[in-house]
Short mmCIF file of C-alpha atoms in Angstrom, two decimals:
data_model
loop_
_atom_site.label_atom_id
_atom_site.label_comp_id
_atom_site.label_asym_id
_atom_site.label_seq_id
_atom_site.Cartn_x
_atom_site.Cartn_y
_atom_site.Cartn_z
CA MET D 1 -6.91 26.47 -4.99
CA THR D 2 -6.19 26.98 -1.30
CA LEU D 3 -5.66 24.36 1.15
CA LEU D 4 -7.92 23.96 4.32
CA ASN D 5 -9.12 27.51 4.17
CA ASP D 6 -11.58 26.64 1.44
CA PRO D 7 -14.74 25.40 3.42
CA ARG D 8 -15.34 23.03 0.98
CA THR D 9 -12.65 21.03 2.10
CA ARG D 10 -14.17 20.28 5.37
CA HIS D 11 -17.93 20.22 4.82
CA ARG D 12 -18.57 17.89 1.69
CA ARG D 13 -21.57 15.94 2.66
CA LEU D 14 -22.14 14.22 -0.34
CA GLY D 15 -23.84 10.71 -0.30
CA VAL D 16 -24.99 10.59 3.33
CA ALA D 17 -27.91 8.95 2.88
CA ALA D 18 -29.21 5.60 1.37
CA VAL D 19 -26.00 4.75 -0.16
CA ALA D 20 -23.57 5.56 2.42
CA ALA D 21 -26.11 3.72 5.28
CA GLY D 22 -26.12 0.91 3.23
CA LEU D 23 -22.80 0.50 2.64
CA LEU D 24 -21.87 1.28 6.38
CA ALA D 25 -24.32 -1.50 7.47
CA ALA D 26 -22.75 -3.96 5.02
CA LEU D 27 -19.29 -3.31 6.31
CA LEU D 28 -20.27 -3.73 9.72
CA THR D 29 -21.98 -7.29 9.23
CA ALA D 30 -20.04 -8.81 6.57
CA GLY D 31 -17.76 -11.81 7.55
CA PRO D 32 -14.04 -11.85 6.72
CA ALA D 33 -14.47 -13.29 3.23
CA ALA D 34 -16.95 -10.53 2.17
CA ALA D 35 -14.11 -7.90 2.95
CA THR D 36 -11.29 -8.90 0.29
CA PRO D 37 -8.90 -6.19 0.45
CA ASP D 38 -7.57 -4.62 -2.89
CA PRO D 39 -9.46 -4.28 -5.84
CA GLY D 40 -8.89 -6.68 -8.45
CA ASP D 41 -8.69 -10.01 -6.84
CA GLY D 42 -12.03 -10.56 -8.66
CA PRO D 43 -13.99 -8.59 -11.58
CA ALA D 44 -13.98 -5.00 -10.55
CA ALA D 45 -17.24 -3.91 -9.41
CA ARG D 46 -19.31 -1.20 -10.96
CA GLU D 47 -22.16 -0.55 -8.76
CA LYS D 48 -25.17 1.82 -9.65
CA VAL D 49 -26.02 4.57 -7.19
CA SER D 50 -29.49 5.68 -6.50
CA ARG D 51 -30.82 8.20 -8.71
CA SER D 52 -30.97 10.84 -6.02
CA ASP D 53 -27.36 10.48 -5.16
CA ALA D 54 -26.26 10.75 -8.77
CA ALA D 55 -28.28 13.93 -8.97
CA GLU D 56 -26.91 15.18 -5.85
CA LEU D 57 -23.40 14.36 -6.97
CA LYS D 58 -23.93 16.43 -10.43
CA ALA D 59 -25.26 19.36 -8.36
CA ALA D 60 -22.02 19.22 -6.26
CA MET D 61 -19.72 19.26 -9.36
CA ALA D 62 -21.72 21.96 -10.98
CA SER D 63 -21.47 24.29 -7.73
CA GLY D 64 -17.69 23.31 -7.36
CA GLU D 65 -18.19 21.84 -4.17
CA ILE D 66 -16.18 18.70 -5.54
CA PRO D 67 -14.16 18.44 -8.64
CA GLY D 68 -15.81 17.55 -11.86
CA HIS D 69 -15.65 14.16 -13.63
CA ASP D 70 -11.94 13.79 -14.14
CA GLU D 71 -11.22 17.15 -13.10
CA ILE D 72 -7.55 17.75 -11.53
CA VAL D 73 -7.53 19.79 -8.40
CA HIS D 74 -4.60 20.27 -5.98
CA SER D 75 -3.35 22.64 -3.18
CA ASP D 76 -1.21 25.48 -3.96
CA ASN D 77 1.93 23.89 -3.04
CA VAL D 78 1.49 20.75 -5.49
CA GLN D 79 2.30 20.94 -9.42
CA HIS D 80 1.13 18.32 -11.52
CA LEU D 81 4.17 17.81 -13.84
CA THR D 82 2.83 15.09 -15.96
CA ASN D 83 0.87 11.68 -16.37
CA ILE D 84 1.95 8.52 -18.26
CA PRO D 85 -1.17 6.55 -19.43
CA LYS D 86 -1.30 3.02 -19.42
CA ASP D 87 0.16 1.20 -22.55
CA ALA D 88 0.61 -2.40 -23.32
CA LEU D 89 -0.45 -3.59 -19.76
CA PRO D 90 -4.45 -2.71 -19.48
CA GLY D 91 -4.89 -4.20 -15.97
CA ILE D 92 -4.94 -2.61 -12.59
CA ASN D 93 -1.80 -0.47 -11.73
CA SER D 94 -0.36 -1.56 -8.34
CA ASP D 95 2.80 -0.59 -6.02
CA LEU D 96 6.08 1.02 -7.17
CA ALA D 97 9.71 0.83 -6.48
CA PHE D 98 12.74 2.54 -7.72
CA GLN D 99 16.22 2.34 -8.51
CA GLY D 100 18.79 5.18 -9.65
CA LYS D 101 16.92 6.58 -12.83
CA TYR D 102 14.22 4.25 -13.21
CA ALA D 103 10.77 3.61 -11.62
CA PHE D 104 9.18 0.30 -11.63
CA ALA D 105 5.57 -0.07 -11.90
CA GLY D 106 3.35 -3.03 -10.95
CA ASN D 107 0.18 -3.96 -12.99
CA TYR D 108 -1.96 -7.11 -12.60
CA ASP D 109 -0.87 -7.74 -15.95
CA GLY D 110 2.76 -7.49 -15.49
CA PHE D 111 5.01 -4.83 -14.86
CA ARG D 112 6.64 -1.49 -16.54
CA ILE D 113 10.03 0.07 -16.24
CA LEU D 114 10.12 4.01 -16.85
CA ASP D 115 13.24 6.37 -17.05
CA ILE D 116 12.58 9.26 -14.54
CA SER D 117 15.79 11.01 -14.89
CA THR D 118 13.86 13.97 -16.51
CA PRO D 119 10.68 13.82 -13.88
CA LYS D 120 8.62 16.19 -16.26
CA ALA D 121 9.02 13.55 -19.26
CA PRO D 122 9.29 10.01 -17.89
CA LYS D 123 9.91 7.37 -21.07
CA THR D 124 8.86 3.67 -20.93
CA VAL D 125 11.95 1.53 -21.20
CA SER D 126 10.25 -1.91 -21.26
CA GLN D 127 6.84 -3.56 -20.45
CA VAL D 128 6.56 -7.23 -19.31
CA LEU D 129 3.63 -9.19 -19.56
CA CYS D 130 3.26 -11.62 -16.74
CA PRO D 131 -0.21 -11.79 -15.45
CA GLY D 132 -1.07 -12.44 -11.69
CA SER D 133 -2.38 -10.19 -9.13
CA GLN D 134 -1.32 -8.00 -7.86
CA ASN D 135 2.12 -8.13 -9.04
CA ASP D 136 3.35 -6.17 -5.81
CA ILE D 137 6.94 -5.25 -7.03
CA SER D 138 10.42 -4.46 -5.34
CA VAL D 139 14.20 -4.36 -6.53
CA SER D 140 17.39 -5.10 -5.42
CA GLY D 141 20.54 -4.84 -7.19
CA ASN D 142 20.11 -6.65 -10.44
CA LEU D 143 16.99 -8.57 -8.97
CA LEU D 144 13.31 -7.65 -9.32
CA PHE D 145 10.54 -9.34 -7.47
CA LEU D 146 6.80 -9.93 -8.05
CA SER D 147 4.12 -11.32 -6.00
CA THR D 148 1.54 -13.66 -7.68
CA ASP D 149 -1.63 -14.03 -5.39
CA SER D 150 -4.03 -15.49 -7.90
CA SER D 151 -4.34 -19.01 -8.64
CA ARG D 152 -2.78 -19.92 -11.98
CA SER D 153 -1.96 -22.72 -14.24
CA ASP D 154 1.71 -22.60 -13.64
CA ASN D 155 4.54 -20.52 -12.69
CA SER D 156 5.06 -19.09 -16.10
CA CYS D 157 4.34 -15.83 -17.52
CA ASN D 158 2.03 -17.56 -20.04
CA SER D 159 -0.26 -19.09 -17.33
CA THR D 160 -4.02 -18.59 -17.19
CA THR D 161 -6.45 -18.72 -14.04
CA GLN D 162 -6.84 -22.24 -12.49
CA PRO D 163 -9.06 -22.75 -9.17
CA ALA D 164 -6.98 -23.00 -5.97
CA THR D 165 -8.81 -26.10 -5.26
CA GLU D 166 -6.39 -27.95 -7.85
CA LYS D 167 -3.23 -29.03 -6.41
CA SER D 168 -1.40 -28.41 -9.89
CA SER D 169 -2.33 -24.72 -9.31
CA TRP D 170 0.41 -22.05 -8.69
CA GLU D 171 0.89 -19.16 -6.45
CA GLY D 172 3.89 -17.37 -5.23
CA MET D 173 7.16 -15.36 -5.99
CA LYS D 174 8.49 -14.69 -9.23
CA VAL D 175 12.19 -13.16 -9.90
CA PHE D 176 13.50 -11.40 -12.70
CA ASP D 177 17.15 -10.39 -13.73
CA ILE D 178 16.91 -6.72 -14.40
CA SER D 179 20.58 -6.06 -15.24
CA ASP D 180 19.45 -5.13 -18.87
CA LYS D 181 16.56 -2.71 -18.20
CA ALA D 182 15.34 -2.87 -21.75
CA ASN D 183 15.33 -6.85 -21.43
CA PRO D 184 14.25 -8.01 -18.20
CA LYS D 185 14.62 -11.81 -17.89
CA TYR D 186 12.58 -14.36 -15.69
CA VAL D 187 15.02 -16.29 -13.65
CA ALA D 188 13.32 -17.93 -10.85
CA ALA D 189 9.97 -18.63 -9.16
CA VAL D 190 9.16 -20.12 -5.41
CA GLU D 191 5.69 -21.45 -4.60
CA THR D 192 4.59 -20.11 -1.31
CA ALA D 193 1.43 -21.19 1.08
CA CYS D 194 -1.46 -19.38 0.00
CA GLY D 195 0.36 -17.29 -2.78
CA SER D 196 2.06 -13.93 -2.19
CA HIS D 197 -0.27 -10.97 -1.78
CA THR D 198 2.53 -8.71 -0.93
CA HIS D 199 6.15 -9.09 0.24
CA SER D 200 8.86 -7.30 1.48
CA LEU D 201 12.82 -7.62 1.49
CA VAL D 202 15.35 -7.57 3.86
CA PRO D 203 18.48 -7.24 1.78
CA GLU D 204 21.93 -8.47 2.79
CA ARG D 205 25.18 -8.44 0.87
CA LYS D 206 25.19 -12.19 -0.45
CA ASN D 207 21.32 -12.63 0.10
CA VAL D 208 18.03 -11.12 -0.24
CA TYR D 209 15.46 -12.45 2.41
CA ILE D 210 11.72 -11.95 1.49
CA TYR D 211 8.91 -11.86 3.87
CA VAL D 212 5.76 -13.09 2.06
CA SER D 213 2.66 -11.73 3.36
CA SER D 214 -0.62 -13.85 2.29
CA TYR D 215 -3.91 -14.77 4.00
CA SER D 216 -7.40 -16.61 3.65
CA PRO D 217 -6.81 -20.34 3.74
CA SER D 218 -9.40 -22.97 3.41
CA ALA D 219 -9.41 -26.51 3.94
CA THR D 220 -10.47 -26.93 0.17
CA PHE D 221 -7.16 -25.48 -1.28
CA PRO D 222 -4.54 -27.94 -1.08
CA ASP D 223 -1.77 -25.50 -0.89
CA CYS D 224 -3.32 -23.05 1.54
CA GLN D 225 -4.46 -25.02 4.59
CA PRO D 226 -5.64 -23.52 8.02
CA PRO D 227 -4.37 -22.33 10.28
CA HIS D 228 -2.09 -19.91 8.20
CA ASP D 229 -0.86 -17.73 10.86
CA GLY D 230 2.48 -16.89 9.92
CA VAL D 231 4.55 -15.51 7.12
CA SER D 232 7.03 -17.45 4.56
CA VAL D 233 10.54 -16.57 4.70
CA ILE D 234 12.47 -16.95 1.10
CA LYS D 235 16.20 -16.77 0.88
CA VAL D 236 17.73 -15.57 -2.54
CA PRO D 237 21.43 -16.05 -3.20
CA ARG D 238 22.14 -12.97 -5.27
CA HIS D 239 24.49 -14.44 -7.40
CA ALA D 240 22.34 -18.00 -7.79
CA PRO D 241 18.61 -16.63 -7.81
CA GLU D 242 17.53 -19.87 -9.26
CA LYS D 243 18.38 -21.44 -5.90
CA ALA D 244 15.79 -19.37 -4.03
CA ALA D 245 13.86 -21.21 -1.59
CA VAL D 246 11.64 -20.97 1.36
CA VAL D 247 13.56 -21.39 4.51
CA ASN D 248 11.05 -20.82 7.17
CA PHE D 249 7.48 -20.36 8.16
CA PRO D 250 7.62 -18.31 11.47
CA VAL D 251 3.95 -18.66 13.30
CA LEU D 252 3.26 -15.15 14.31
CA PHE D 253 -0.12 -15.76 16.02
CA PRO D 254 0.47 -19.11 18.12
CA GLY D 255 -2.70 -20.47 19.59
CA GLU D 256 -5.40 -23.31 19.75
CA GLY D 257 -7.77 -24.03 17.32
CA PRO D 258 -7.94 -24.03 13.64
CA ASP D 259 -7.16 -20.09 13.11
CA GLY D 260 -4.27 -19.86 15.68
CA GLY D 261 -4.10 -16.76 18.06
CA GLY D 262 -4.73 -13.89 15.73
CA ASN D 263 -7.90 -11.59 15.76
CA PRO D 264 -11.11 -14.01 15.83
CA GLY D 265 -13.04 -11.20 13.80
CA SER D 266 -16.82 -11.42 13.28
CA PRO D 267 -18.92 -12.26 14.94
CA THR D 268 -16.68 -11.96 17.89
CA ASN D 269 -15.79 -8.57 16.77
CA PRO D 270 -18.13 -7.67 14.29
CA GLY D 271 -16.91 -5.82 11.04
CA VAL D 272 -13.06 -6.72 11.74
CA SER D 273 -11.46 -9.20 9.64
CA LYS D 274 -10.15 -12.56 11.10
CA THR D 275 -6.48 -12.67 11.21
CA THR D 276 -5.15 -15.64 9.11
CA GLY D 277 -2.01 -14.18 8.07
CA CYS D 278 -0.75 -10.71 7.19
CA HIS D 279 -1.35 -8.40 4.64
CA ASP D 280 1.73 -6.29 4.65
CA ILE D 281 5.06 -6.01 6.55
CA THR D 282 7.32 -2.99 6.53
CA VAL D 283 10.89 -3.57 7.55
CA LEU D 284 13.44 -1.05 9.07
CA PRO D 285 16.57 -2.96 8.65
CA SER D 286 18.84 -0.10 10.55
CA LYS D 287 16.73 -0.57 13.64
CA ASP D 288 16.24 -4.71 13.18
CA LEU D 289 12.38 -4.13 13.32
CA ALA D 290 9.50 -4.70 11.27
CA ALA D 291 5.80 -3.66 11.58
CA GLY D 292 3.16 -6.25 10.29
CA ALA D 293 -0.43 -4.95 8.93
CA CYS D 294 -2.06 -8.48 9.74
CA MET D 295 -5.79 -8.19 9.08
CA GLY D 296 -7.20 -8.03 12.50
CA ASP D 297 -4.01 -7.07 14.24
CA GLY D 298 -0.90 -4.76 14.37
CA VAL D 299 2.28 -6.32 15.06
CA LEU D 300 5.81 -5.31 16.14
CA PHE D 301 8.59 -7.58 15.87
CA SER D 302 12.23 -7.89 15.91
CA ILE D 303 14.46 -9.27 12.70
CA LYS D 304 17.86 -9.21 14.04
CA ASP D 305 17.77 -12.50 12.93
CA PRO D 306 15.89 -12.38 9.47
CA GLU D 307 15.26 -15.99 9.05
CA HIS D 308 13.46 -15.80 12.52
CA PRO D 309 11.33 -12.72 13.12
CA LYS D 310 10.10 -12.52 16.56
CA VAL D 311 6.94 -10.69 17.87
CA ILE D 312 7.57 -8.11 20.35
CA ASP D 313 3.88 -6.85 20.57
CA GLN D 314 0.80 -7.32 19.18
CA VAL D 315 -2.56 -4.99 19.22
CA GLU D 316 -6.06 -4.86 18.07
CA ASP D 317 -8.45 -2.01 17.45
CA ASN D 318 -12.08 -3.50 17.36
CA VAL D 319 -14.07 -0.30 17.25
CA ASN D 320 -12.55 1.36 14.03
CA PHE D 321 -10.32 -0.51 12.35
CA ALA D 322 -11.74 -3.35 9.97
CA PHE D 323 -8.60 -4.48 7.96
CA TRP D 324 -5.00 -3.85 9.20
CA HIS D 325 -3.39 -2.80 5.64
CA SER D 326 -0.06 -1.54 5.84
CA ALA D 327 2.46 0.17 8.22
CA THR D 328 5.03 3.08 8.22
CA PHE D 329 7.65 3.92 10.69
CA ASN D 330 9.13 7.25 11.30
CA GLN D 331 12.61 7.87 10.96
CA LYS D 332 13.43 7.57 14.94
CA ALA D 333 11.34 4.36 14.90
CA ASP D 334 9.31 5.73 17.89
CA LYS D 335 6.21 5.55 15.70
CA VAL D 336 4.20 3.63 13.24
CA VAL D 337 1.22 4.80 11.19
CA PHE D 338 -1.00 1.52 10.34
CA THR D 339 -3.47 1.90 7.57
CA ASP D 340 -7.20 0.47 7.63
CA GLU D 341 -8.51 -0.41 4.19
CA LEU D 342 -12.15 -0.49 5.45
CA GLY D 343 -14.07 -1.92 2.33
CA GLY D 344 -11.04 -3.47 0.76
CA GLY D 345 -10.21 -0.56 -1.37
CA GLY D 346 -13.32 -0.77 -3.47
CA ALA D 347 -16.12 0.85 -1.23
CA ALA D 348 -16.58 4.64 -0.83
CA THR D 349 -15.44 4.94 2.54
CA CYS D 350 -14.71 8.76 2.57
CA ASN D 351 -17.98 10.38 3.21
CA ALA D 352 -19.60 11.92 6.28
CA ALA D 353 -21.34 8.72 6.84
CA ILE D 354 -18.30 6.79 7.72
CA GLY D 355 -16.74 9.42 9.51
CA PRO D 356 -13.01 10.55 10.43
CA ASN D 357 -12.01 7.39 12.45
CA ARG D 358 -12.64 4.63 10.03
CA GLY D 359 -10.89 3.90 6.78
CA ALA D 360 -8.11 5.98 8.48
CA ASP D 361 -4.57 5.61 9.62
CA GLY D 362 -4.04 4.91 13.20
CA ILE D 363 -0.82 6.41 14.76
CA TYR D 364 0.81 4.64 17.58
CA ASP D 365 3.80 5.54 19.64
CA ILE D 366 6.52 3.08 20.37
CA VAL D 367 7.14 3.24 24.07
CA GLY D 368 9.70 1.32 26.24
CA LYS D 369 12.75 -0.51 25.03
CA GLY D 370 14.08 -3.90 23.49
CA ASP D 371 11.57 -6.59 23.64
CA ARG D 372 9.56 -4.63 26.19
CA ARG D 373 8.43 -2.14 23.67
CA LYS D 374 4.62 -1.42 23.22
CA LEU D 375 2.54 0.17 20.74
CA VAL D 376 0.33 2.93 22.03
CA PHE D 377 -2.35 4.31 20.44
CA ARG D 378 -2.49 8.08 20.05
CA SER D 379 -4.72 9.46 17.26
CA TYR D 380 -6.48 8.77 13.75
CA TYR D 381 -5.84 10.71 10.47
CA LYS D 382 -8.01 10.85 7.56
CA ILE D 383 -8.09 13.24 4.59
CA PRO D 384 -10.25 16.08 5.22
CA ARG D 385 -12.29 16.13 1.85
CA HIS D 386 -15.49 14.20 1.63
CA GLN D 387 -15.58 12.20 -1.81
CA ALA D 388 -18.75 11.36 -3.65
CA ASP D 389 -20.63 7.94 -3.37
CA THR D 390 -19.09 6.63 -6.84
CA GLU D 391 -15.56 6.99 -5.82
CA ASN D 392 -13.53 4.15 -4.00
CA CYS D 393 -11.83 5.95 -1.15
CA VAL D 394 -9.79 4.79 1.73
CA ALA D 395 -6.04 4.64 3.27
CA HIS D 396 -3.49 3.03 1.16
CA ASN D 397 0.11 2.86 0.22
CA GLY D 398 2.44 5.72 1.18
CA SER D 399 5.94 6.75 2.49
CA LEU D 400 7.89 9.06 4.70
CA ILE D 401 9.33 12.78 3.35
CA PRO D 402 12.60 12.65 4.67
CA VAL D 403 12.84 16.00 6.67
CA LYS D 404 15.08 15.76 10.36
CA GLY D 405 13.17 16.65 13.19
CA LYS D 406 9.90 15.96 11.34
CA ASP D 407 7.45 13.31 10.78
CA LEU D 408 5.95 13.98 7.16
CA MET D 409 4.12 11.44 4.84
CA VAL D 410 3.05 11.34 1.56
CA GLN D 411 0.00 8.84 0.89
CA ALA D 412 -2.30 7.24 -1.91
CA TRP D 413 -6.15 7.52 -0.82
CA TYR D 414 -7.57 5.66 -4.18
CA GLN D 415 -9.83 8.12 -5.70
CA GLY D 416 -9.34 10.41 -2.86
CA GLY D 417 -6.17 11.24 -4.37
CA VAL D 418 -2.67 11.96 -2.94
CA SER D 419 -2.26 13.52 0.55
CA VAL D 420 0.84 14.97 2.37
CA TRP D 421 0.23 15.07 6.31
CA ASP D 422 2.40 15.86 9.07
CA PHE D 423 2.24 13.68 12.15
CA THR D 424 4.97 15.20 14.21
CA ASP D 425 2.48 15.36 16.92
CA SER D 426 1.05 12.04 17.31
CA VAL D 427 -1.99 13.24 18.80
CA HIS D 428 -2.84 16.25 16.20
CA PRO D 429 -1.81 15.03 12.60
CA LYS D 430 -2.32 17.55 10.15
CA GLU D 431 -2.85 17.69 6.33
CA ILE D 432 -0.11 19.96 4.58
CA ALA D 433 -0.94 19.39 0.59
CA TYR D 434 -3.02 17.38 -1.43
CA PHE D 435 -3.79 16.26 -5.26
CA GLU D 436 -6.77 14.66 -6.64
CA ARG D 437 -9.04 14.17 -9.53
CA GLY D 438 -12.86 14.03 -9.67
CA PRO D 439 -14.94 11.06 -9.97
CA LEU D 440 -14.45 8.72 -12.90
CA SER D 441 -18.03 8.28 -12.90
CA THR D 442 -20.95 10.45 -11.65
CA ASP D 443 -23.61 7.24 -11.36
CA THR D 444 -21.66 4.19 -10.80
CA LEU D 445 -18.99 3.22 -8.19
CA GLN D 446 -15.70 2.41 -9.89
CA VAL D 447 -12.56 1.26 -8.97
CA GLY D 448 -9.73 3.83 -9.68
CA GLY D 449 -7.45 6.45 -8.18
CA SER D 450 -3.98 6.15 -6.64
CA TRP D 451 -2.65 2.96 -5.47
CA SER D 452 0.73 4.05 -4.17
CA ALA D 453 2.09 7.94 -3.70
CA TYR D 454 5.81 7.64 -2.81
CA TYR D 455 8.41 10.41 -2.35
CA TYR D 456 11.66 9.78 -4.22
CA ASN D 457 14.78 11.96 -4.62
CA GLY D 458 12.74 15.33 -4.72
CA TYR D 459 9.30 14.16 -6.49
CA ILE D 460 6.30 12.56 -5.76
CA TYR D 461 5.39 9.49 -7.80
CA SER D 462 1.83 7.92 -7.89
CA ASN D 463 0.59 4.79 -9.63
CA ASP D 464 -3.13 5.42 -10.49
CA ILE D 465 -5.15 2.47 -11.20
CA ALA D 466 -6.90 3.74 -14.22
CA LYS D 467 -5.13 6.62 -15.30
CA GLY D 468 -1.64 5.75 -15.15
CA PHE D 469 1.63 6.92 -13.63
CA ASP D 470 1.52 10.35 -12.28
CA VAL D 471 4.65 12.80 -11.23
CA LEU D 472 4.23 15.70 -8.65
CA LYS D 473 6.16 18.35 -7.67
CA LEU D 474 5.87 19.42 -3.69
CA SER D 475 7.23 23.14 -3.08
CA ASP D 476 7.00 23.85 0.61
CA ARG D 477 9.24 25.30 3.03
CA ARG D 478 8.41 22.40 5.47
CA THR D 479 9.23 19.70 2.85
CA ASP D 480 11.77 21.40 0.85
CA PRO D 481 15.05 20.01 3.07
CA ALA D 482 13.74 16.60 1.74
CA LYS D 483 14.99 17.56 -1.88
CA ARG D 484 18.40 17.26 -0.56
CA VAL D 485 18.12 13.36 0.42
CA ARG D 486 19.31 11.16 -2.50
CA LEU D 487 18.68 7.63 -2.50
CA GLY D 488 20.17 4.93 -5.08
CA GLU D 489 17.17 2.54 -4.46
CA LEU D 490 13.75 2.66 -2.68
CA ASN D 491 11.43 -0.18 -2.00
CA VAL D 492 9.12 1.90 0.76
CA GLN D 493 8.21 -1.60 2.69
CA THR D 494 12.20 -1.62 3.18
CA GLN D 495 12.67 1.71 4.79
CA PRO D 496 15.94 3.53 4.39
CA ASP D 497 17.49 5.28 7.20
CA TYR D 498 17.37 8.36 5.32
CA PHE D 499 20.11 10.45 7.43
CA ASP D 500 22.66 7.76 7.99
#
């Protein structure tokens, strides 16, 4: 299958009638509570599409306009080496981290450790049952960190769901000792305000600092009161992780009123999430920088003092961005790619009705020096293949592909698959490779697809929500130099200096 030369890659127009129009209207008018980001915070939605749209989809499959049910397609420069299905953990697969020959795969029911020393034949080393969405995961040395953003009865791995209105409920960070990969040990827990949807590490020699992103406070939640306009900073002593504790809660959005000074969202800015915290933060320790994707705002801040991050610049896009979800620096730290998770990851937004500028990436140049640096918008990037109205699809987690002099990225798009793209020219980004599966269903919108797709030591690894762990091999003269870059550890939200 050739890339981009096939007209179907640009001209799929499935589902542009009633379903897409209705979805677009709902996304534009919904208040912030209705746009809960990331699937799985509640029961996975299965929404029937109309008979006419289901028939249209089946006809498009029959003609080859889109892949068939569960059919795998990819560009000529991508090889699908293997898929490792889910095993003991049946929940939604979430984020990935890497260390040496191991991959660590988050799941709403816990986490899985895989030996990837032979990428075409990964082997499961251990699986840990520890429910608590979304189990965002990272590793540093002998420590593994998990985010819990669902209200639990206590901080144990045997906890059950419990309303956030009860004072005894628990949400926050969990810490495991992974010195024995076959037998991880739960060693510490730290409760944080509004839980931990995601987290980012700022590792130092003696300590690991954790920036905890969480949001959506309520006056009815004893441990998640408004205004919630900052992030929790946790300090974890490497040799005494049981002493981990919150050491600061820097306010990123100071302002008057109950919600601070972030984006007010609807109705002032229709279709835009009100900023009540951050969704995700990416740190670039080598440059003392961080980029925050904070619901209705994109933020650039200094982390010279990791306990006291300081905002440098703050931007909004109230035309095309609904929910600032994640951020990626380029290697020179003169660009940031922000993602818009329109529809919260559970909607079909990769169709003609939504268009190329919503549910997309926003590319920003960083101009100026020091604390006077500014984020300047340049362009949007979205996959050039329209998906069916039964496929949840929107910009999601990705990482750099380290090639000197180039800005290359691999990125997950849920059921839109995996896209490799070039943003060296900030104004004219372009796709250079892709991998995707056909719809999970032909008549029902079901949540699935790639949650995270990351490049690590010569291969692309993807954690598919429904299908499991995929390994891809990318062979292209533009990306091949990256195969020479070897890392001992990778947490994508703690970006390394690949060429130092």
